[in-house]
Amino acid sequence: MSNKKTFSRKFLLILFAISCFLGNAQVLRKRTTLLMGGRFDITIVAQDSLTAENSIDEIIAEITRIENLISDWKPTSQVSEVNQNAGIRPVKVDKEVFELAQRALHFSEITNGAFDISFAAMDRIWKFDGSMTEMPSAEAIKKSVEKVGYKNIILDSTQSTIFLKLKGMKIGFGALGEGYATNKCRDLMLAKGITSGIVNASGDMTVWGRQPNGKEWKIGMTNPFHTDEVFAVVPLKEGAVTTSGSYEKFVVLNGKRYSHIINPSTGYPSTGLCSVSVFGPNAETANGFSTSIMVLGKEAGLNLIKKYPDYSCIMITDNGKILKSKNFKKTKLHLKN
């Protein structure tokens, strides 16, 4: 796993949208801002410009609220308080923070630790800036994850507390938290009668409704080995798409490509896959799957996703081959290769 603050992601997803006034008087407004350590592109379709702009303001306020609760980079957040008291005492947190931690631990269980929010305590011994010329020692790799382990995260539902058993442990929700935030923003807008929009967190998108012209939103996908062409176009009316990948951050040692996404249970980088995009109804869940599949690899990843028929994925291997889960036949996927 990896925290978005430690790497930059090249967008593999392109949003095809039309920003214009149409006969039904709906308008589309878009704004880009930096939140939760990354770029957010917010698109709202409304009856007038003022409503659209006010709605974007509300989305930014909601994401900021969530960031102040769960960011492990903000010393005053509840998650930072949990980390500061690792090995000392349980920390009482808000219900939504506790339930987010519960869902994260569920992902750890179903992936046998391929997903683990305690990755935040991992030593950064792998370098992906071009300076690394040899593998770290097995001893150093083992030591790098000695404070990582979801089984040492203790949740008390009665008291709504989180306790990290080992001193030096840390948790961080990373992109999972961003997925949660985009889901919350969609629900907030729907409750207010805003029936169409997109919240795009650094390429991870939650989409609802349609474009002002009545057509579905369309997501274009590019292959990092051929960035000048779109290999698939996926129409989306409701749902989410998230991508995890190593298209910019990786190292090649002894002819083998190592991703910046580290297996939290072993300390070794993931190999075999360059990117994983997951489609489904919930951005938080999709993000958990895309991260996990990068770590699990092709076979184990496909075996995992087939257990959840509401979700499907496209993988790109280290040699540029495009693979898709079998349940993708249920979607309107237009592969161009």
Short mmCIF file of C-alpha atoms in Angstrom, two decimals:
data_model
loop_
_atom_site.label_atom_id
_atom_site.label_comp_id
_atom_site.label_asym_id
_atom_site.label_seq_id
_atom_site.Cartn_x
_atom_site.Cartn_y
_atom_site.Cartn_z
CA MET A 1 0.00 0.00 0.00
CA SER A 2 1.03 3.60 -0.25
CA ASN A 3 -0.11 6.99 0.97
CA LYS A 4 -0.96 9.49 -1.74
CA LYS A 5 1.22 12.10 -0.05
CA THR A 6 4.25 9.94 -0.80
CA PHE A 7 3.73 9.61 -4.54
CA SER A 8 2.07 11.25 -7.50
CA ARG A 9 -0.31 9.38 -9.76
CA LYS A 10 -0.59 9.88 -13.48
CA PHE A 11 -4.23 9.92 -14.52
CA LEU A 12 -5.23 6.85 -16.47
CA LEU A 13 -8.84 7.96 -16.48
CA ILE A 14 -10.10 10.74 -18.70
CA LEU A 15 -13.49 12.32 -18.17
CA PHE A 16 -15.40 13.09 -21.35
CA ALA A 17 -17.93 15.76 -20.41
CA ILE A 18 -19.71 18.61 -22.15
CA SER A 19 -19.77 21.94 -20.32
CA CYS A 20 -22.46 24.07 -21.89
CA PHE A 21 -25.89 25.61 -21.60
CA LEU A 22 -28.61 23.48 -23.13
CA GLY A 23 -32.28 23.75 -23.89
CA ASN A 24 -33.36 22.36 -20.55
CA ALA A 25 -31.58 25.32 -18.86
CA GLN A 26 -29.22 23.07 -16.92
CA VAL A 27 -25.66 24.26 -16.52
CA LEU A 28 -22.45 22.43 -15.73
CA ARG A 29 -19.85 23.99 -13.46
CA LYS A 30 -16.46 22.59 -12.57
CA ARG A 31 -13.78 23.55 -10.06
CA THR A 32 -10.36 22.13 -9.23
CA THR A 33 -8.86 22.36 -5.76
CA LEU A 34 -6.31 20.66 -3.49
CA LEU A 35 -7.77 18.66 -0.61
CA MET A 36 -6.66 15.65 1.44
CA GLY A 37 -3.17 15.99 -0.01
CA GLY A 38 -4.32 15.62 -3.61
CA ARG A 39 -6.21 17.15 -6.50
CA PHE A 40 -10.01 17.17 -6.53
CA ASP A 41 -12.01 18.00 -9.65
CA ILE A 42 -15.62 18.73 -8.75
CA THR A 43 -18.33 18.87 -11.43
CA ILE A 44 -21.94 19.80 -10.71
CA VAL A 45 -24.98 19.96 -13.00
CA ALA A 46 -27.72 22.27 -11.71
CA GLN A 47 -30.56 24.50 -12.88
CA ASP A 48 -28.47 27.68 -12.58
CA SER A 49 -24.90 28.80 -12.05
CA LEU A 50 -25.41 30.06 -8.50
CA THR A 51 -26.84 26.73 -7.33
CA ALA A 52 -23.99 24.87 -9.00
CA GLU A 53 -21.29 27.06 -7.46
CA ASN A 54 -22.88 26.92 -4.00
CA SER A 55 -23.05 23.13 -4.29
CA ILE A 56 -19.34 22.96 -5.10
CA ASP A 57 -18.67 25.11 -2.02
CA GLU A 58 -20.63 22.62 0.09
CA ILE A 59 -18.68 19.69 -1.34
CA ILE A 60 -15.37 21.38 -0.53
CA ALA A 61 -16.59 22.08 3.01
CA GLU A 62 -17.61 18.42 3.46
CA ILE A 63 -14.28 17.08 2.20
CA THR A 64 -12.46 19.52 4.48
CA ARG A 65 -14.54 18.34 7.44
CA ILE A 66 -13.66 14.71 6.72
CA GLU A 67 -10.00 15.56 6.19
CA ASN A 68 -9.87 17.24 9.60
CA LEU A 69 -11.24 14.04 11.14
CA ILE A 70 -9.16 11.35 9.44
CA SER A 71 -5.96 12.89 8.08
CA ASP A 72 -2.89 11.34 9.66
CA TRP A 73 -0.96 14.42 8.47
CA LYS A 74 -2.97 16.85 10.57
CA PRO A 75 -1.79 16.71 14.22
CA THR A 76 -5.22 17.74 15.52
CA SER A 77 -7.20 15.00 13.73
CA GLN A 78 -8.74 12.06 15.56
CA VAL A 79 -6.56 9.64 13.59
CA SER A 80 -3.44 11.54 14.64
CA GLU A 81 -4.59 11.29 18.26
CA VAL A 82 -4.95 7.53 17.81
CA ASN A 83 -1.40 7.37 16.41
CA GLN A 84 0.03 9.56 19.16
CA ASN A 85 -1.39 7.16 21.76
CA ALA A 86 -0.18 3.94 20.15
CA GLY A 87 0.82 1.49 22.84
CA ILE A 88 -0.53 3.83 25.51
CA ARG A 89 -4.32 3.98 25.54
CA PRO A 90 -7.45 3.61 23.41
CA VAL A 91 -8.78 6.82 21.85
CA LYS A 92 -12.47 7.59 21.53
CA VAL A 93 -13.40 8.64 17.99
CA ASP A 94 -16.53 9.75 16.17
CA LYS A 95 -18.86 7.09 14.85
CA GLU A 96 -17.92 7.68 11.21
CA VAL A 97 -14.19 7.35 11.96
CA PHE A 98 -14.82 4.15 13.91
CA GLU A 99 -16.96 2.66 11.15
CA LEU A 100 -14.40 3.60 8.51
CA ALA A 101 -11.78 1.75 10.56
CA GLN A 102 -14.13 -1.24 10.82
CA ARG A 103 -14.55 -1.39 7.06
CA ALA A 104 -10.80 -1.04 6.54
CA LEU A 105 -10.13 -3.97 8.87
CA HIS A 106 -12.70 -6.01 6.97
CA PHE A 107 -10.65 -5.43 3.82
CA SER A 108 -7.55 -6.59 5.67
CA GLU A 109 -9.32 -9.78 6.63
CA ILE A 110 -10.68 -10.64 3.17
CA THR A 111 -7.29 -9.91 1.57
CA ASN A 112 -5.15 -11.64 4.23
CA GLY A 113 -3.34 -8.41 4.97
CA ALA A 114 -2.75 -7.22 1.39
CA PHE A 115 -4.71 -4.16 2.49
CA ASP A 116 -3.69 -2.67 5.84
CA ILE A 117 -4.24 0.86 7.16
CA SER A 118 -1.32 0.40 9.59
CA PHE A 119 0.99 0.65 6.56
CA ALA A 120 1.48 4.26 7.70
CA ALA A 121 4.16 3.03 10.13
CA MET A 122 6.20 1.35 7.38
CA ASP A 123 9.85 2.39 7.06
CA ARG A 124 10.50 3.93 3.64
CA ILE A 125 13.50 1.81 2.68
CA TRP A 126 12.56 1.51 -0.98
CA LYS A 127 13.50 4.50 -3.14
CA PHE A 128 11.68 5.28 -6.36
CA ASP A 129 13.52 8.47 -7.33
CA GLY A 130 16.16 6.79 -9.48
CA SER A 131 18.74 6.56 -6.69
CA MET A 132 18.20 2.89 -5.83
CA THR A 133 20.63 0.44 -7.44
CA GLU A 134 20.28 -2.70 -5.32
CA MET A 135 17.75 -4.56 -3.24
CA PRO A 136 17.53 -3.80 0.48
CA SER A 137 18.63 -6.67 2.67
CA ALA A 138 16.06 -9.23 3.80
CA GLU A 139 16.69 -8.09 7.37
CA ALA A 140 16.00 -4.44 6.51
CA ILE A 141 12.81 -5.38 4.67
CA LYS A 142 11.56 -7.43 7.60
CA LYS A 143 12.35 -4.61 10.03
CA SER A 144 10.55 -2.07 7.84
CA VAL A 145 7.17 -3.64 8.58
CA GLU A 146 7.64 -4.65 12.21
CA LYS A 147 5.14 -1.97 13.33
CA VAL A 148 2.66 -2.92 10.61
CA GLY A 149 -0.13 -5.39 11.29
CA TYR A 150 -3.89 -4.92 11.25
CA LYS A 151 -4.35 -7.58 13.94
CA ASN A 152 -2.77 -5.14 16.41
CA ILE A 153 -5.56 -2.62 15.79
CA ILE A 154 -8.15 -3.06 18.53
CA LEU A 155 -11.64 -1.67 18.03
CA ASP A 156 -14.14 -1.36 20.86
CA SER A 157 -17.61 -0.79 19.44
CA THR A 158 -19.14 -0.20 22.87
CA GLN A 159 -16.78 2.66 23.69
CA SER A 160 -16.15 3.69 20.05
CA THR A 161 -12.40 3.55 20.62
CA ILE A 162 -9.39 2.62 18.52
CA PHE A 163 -6.25 1.27 20.17
CA LEU A 164 -2.94 0.49 18.50
CA LYS A 165 -1.23 -2.16 20.59
CA LEU A 166 2.38 -1.39 19.65
CA LYS A 167 4.25 1.82 20.32
CA GLY A 168 5.24 3.37 17.04
CA MET A 169 2.21 1.99 15.18
CA LYS A 170 0.28 4.35 12.93
CA ILE A 171 -2.83 4.15 10.81
CA GLY A 172 -3.65 6.15 7.71
CA PHE A 173 -6.69 5.85 5.47
CA GLY A 174 -5.04 7.35 2.38
CA ALA A 175 -7.03 6.84 -0.82
CA LEU A 176 -9.66 4.82 1.05
CA GLY A 177 -10.50 8.01 2.93
CA GLU A 178 -10.77 9.90 -0.34
CA GLY A 179 -13.19 7.30 -1.64
CA TYR A 180 -15.25 7.67 1.52
CA ALA A 181 -15.28 11.45 1.07
CA THR A 182 -16.47 11.25 -2.53
CA ASN A 183 -19.30 8.91 -1.50
CA LYS A 184 -20.37 11.31 1.26
CA CYS A 185 -20.38 14.24 -1.15
CA ARG A 186 -22.56 12.38 -3.64
CA ASP A 187 -25.05 11.49 -0.90
CA LEU A 188 -25.03 15.08 0.35
CA MET A 189 -25.81 16.42 -3.11
CA LEU A 190 -28.56 13.89 -3.80
CA ALA A 191 -30.19 14.79 -0.49
CA LYS A 192 -30.21 18.44 -1.60
CA GLY A 193 -31.73 17.64 -4.97
CA ILE A 194 -28.54 17.89 -7.06
CA THR A 195 -29.15 14.88 -9.28
CA SER A 196 -25.98 14.93 -11.38
CA GLY A 197 -22.29 15.43 -10.79
CA ILE A 198 -18.81 14.01 -10.38
CA VAL A 199 -16.31 14.16 -7.55
CA ASN A 200 -12.92 13.17 -8.93
CA ALA A 201 -10.17 12.60 -6.34
CA SER A 202 -6.90 12.40 -8.28
CA GLY A 203 -8.46 10.07 -10.84
CA ASP A 204 -10.75 8.15 -8.47
CA MET A 205 -14.27 9.16 -9.41
CA THR A 206 -17.74 9.02 -7.93
CA VAL A 207 -20.35 9.72 -10.62
CA TRP A 208 -24.11 10.19 -10.43
CA GLY A 209 -26.80 11.30 -12.84
CA ARG A 210 -26.16 12.39 -16.42
CA GLN A 211 -24.59 15.17 -18.43
CA PRO A 212 -26.75 18.24 -19.17
CA ASN A 213 -27.53 16.80 -22.60
CA GLY A 214 -29.01 13.67 -20.99
CA LYS A 215 -26.17 11.38 -22.00
CA GLU A 216 -24.21 9.22 -19.58
CA TRP A 217 -20.84 10.40 -18.40
CA LYS A 218 -18.05 8.63 -20.24
CA ILE A 219 -14.76 7.52 -18.72
CA GLY A 220 -11.87 7.04 -21.10
CA MET A 221 -8.98 4.80 -20.09
CA THR A 222 -5.40 5.05 -21.30
CA ASN A 223 -2.59 2.52 -21.12
CA PRO A 224 0.53 3.96 -19.41
CA PHE A 225 2.61 2.25 -22.09
CA HIS A 226 0.59 4.03 -24.81
CA THR A 227 -0.61 7.25 -23.23
CA ASP A 228 -1.53 8.88 -26.54
CA GLU A 229 -4.50 6.60 -27.14
CA VAL A 230 -7.65 5.60 -25.27
CA PHE A 231 -8.10 1.83 -25.19
CA ALA A 232 -11.54 1.76 -23.55
CA VAL A 233 -14.52 4.02 -23.06
CA VAL A 234 -16.88 3.17 -20.21
CA PRO A 235 -20.25 4.96 -19.90
CA LEU A 236 -21.21 5.61 -16.28
CA LYS A 237 -24.52 6.82 -14.91
CA GLU A 238 -24.17 5.84 -11.27
CA GLY A 239 -21.16 4.47 -9.45
CA ALA A 240 -17.43 4.85 -9.12
CA VAL A 241 -14.15 4.00 -10.76
CA THR A 242 -10.82 3.96 -8.92
CA THR A 243 -7.30 3.24 -10.11
CA SER A 244 -4.17 2.10 -8.28
CA GLY A 245 -0.93 1.85 -10.18
CA SER A 246 2.82 2.25 -10.45
CA TYR A 247 3.04 3.97 -13.80
CA GLU A 248 5.35 6.72 -12.50
CA LYS A 249 6.87 5.34 -9.31
CA PHE A 250 8.78 2.10 -9.71
CA VAL A 251 12.31 0.73 -9.76
CA VAL A 252 13.89 -1.94 -11.97
CA LEU A 253 16.40 -4.21 -10.21
CA ASN A 254 18.04 -7.16 -11.93
CA GLY A 255 15.60 -6.79 -14.81
CA LYS A 256 12.50 -6.97 -12.58
CA ARG A 257 10.05 -4.11 -12.16
CA TYR A 258 9.09 -3.27 -8.56
CA SER A 259 6.08 -1.07 -7.83
CA HIS A 260 6.04 1.71 -5.22
CA ILE A 261 2.96 -0.02 -3.78
CA ILE A 262 4.35 -2.16 -0.98
CA ASN A 263 2.84 -5.37 0.36
CA PRO A 264 2.23 -4.36 4.00
CA SER A 265 2.56 -7.92 5.27
CA THR A 266 5.95 -8.63 3.67
CA GLY A 267 7.59 -5.26 3.02
CA TYR A 268 8.29 -6.18 -0.60
CA PRO A 269 6.94 -4.11 -3.52
CA SER A 270 4.13 -5.51 -5.62
CA THR A 271 5.12 -6.94 -8.99
CA GLY A 272 3.37 -8.10 -12.14
CA LEU A 273 0.73 -5.39 -12.46
CA CYS A 274 1.22 -1.82 -13.60
CA SER A 275 -2.32 -0.64 -12.81
CA VAL A 276 -5.71 -1.83 -11.63
CA SER A 277 -8.97 0.03 -12.25
CA VAL A 278 -12.07 -1.09 -10.37
CA PHE A 279 -15.67 -0.20 -11.26
CA GLY A 280 -18.57 -0.49 -8.83
CA PRO A 281 -21.24 1.33 -6.84
CA ASN A 282 -19.01 2.57 -3.99
CA ALA A 283 -15.72 4.49 -4.36
CA GLU A 284 -14.43 3.53 -0.92
CA THR A 285 -14.92 -0.18 -1.60
CA ALA A 286 -13.57 0.10 -5.15
CA ASN A 287 -10.43 1.76 -3.81
CA GLY A 288 -9.92 -1.02 -1.30
CA PHE A 289 -10.15 -3.53 -4.14
CA SER A 290 -7.82 -1.68 -6.53
CA THR A 291 -5.12 -1.31 -3.88
CA SER A 292 -5.48 -4.91 -2.73
CA ILE A 293 -5.38 -6.35 -6.24
CA MET A 294 -2.14 -4.49 -7.01
CA VAL A 295 -0.59 -6.27 -4.02
CA LEU A 296 -2.24 -9.65 -4.56
CA GLY A 297 -1.35 -9.87 -8.25
CA LYS A 298 -3.30 -11.06 -11.27
CA GLU A 299 -4.56 -14.51 -10.25
CA ALA A 300 -5.35 -13.83 -6.60
CA GLY A 301 -6.80 -10.44 -7.55
CA LEU A 302 -9.19 -11.95 -10.09
CA ASN A 303 -10.21 -14.61 -7.58
CA LEU A 304 -10.99 -11.87 -5.05
CA ILE A 305 -13.05 -9.63 -7.34
CA LYS A 306 -15.18 -12.47 -8.70
CA LYS A 307 -16.60 -12.97 -5.19
CA TYR A 308 -18.14 -9.50 -5.40
CA PRO A 309 -20.37 -9.36 -8.51
CA ASP A 310 -21.17 -5.67 -8.10
CA TYR A 311 -17.52 -4.87 -8.80
CA SER A 312 -15.33 -5.51 -11.83
CA CYS A 313 -11.82 -4.57 -12.86
CA ILE A 314 -9.38 -3.92 -15.66
CA MET A 315 -5.71 -4.74 -15.08
CA ILE A 316 -2.65 -3.69 -17.04
CA THR A 317 0.37 -5.94 -16.56
CA ASP A 318 3.99 -4.83 -16.35
CA ASN A 319 4.42 -5.71 -20.03
CA GLY A 320 1.35 -3.69 -21.10
CA LYS A 321 -1.16 -6.52 -21.51
CA ILE A 322 -4.76 -5.56 -20.74
CA LEU A 323 -6.87 -8.00 -18.71
CA LYS A 324 -10.41 -7.73 -17.40
CA SER A 325 -12.47 -9.64 -14.87
CA LYS A 326 -15.10 -11.95 -16.31
CA ASN A 327 -18.00 -9.99 -14.86
CA PHE A 328 -17.04 -7.00 -17.00
CA LYS A 329 -19.27 -8.48 -19.71
CA LYS A 330 -22.17 -7.07 -17.70
CA THR A 331 -21.01 -3.52 -18.39
CA LYS A 332 -20.91 -1.36 -21.47
CA LEU A 333 -17.15 -1.66 -21.90
CA HIS A 334 -15.81 -0.81 -25.33
CA LEU A 335 -12.27 -2.16 -25.58
CA LYS A 336 -10.30 -0.69 -28.42
CA ASN A 337 -7.51 -3.28 -28.63
#
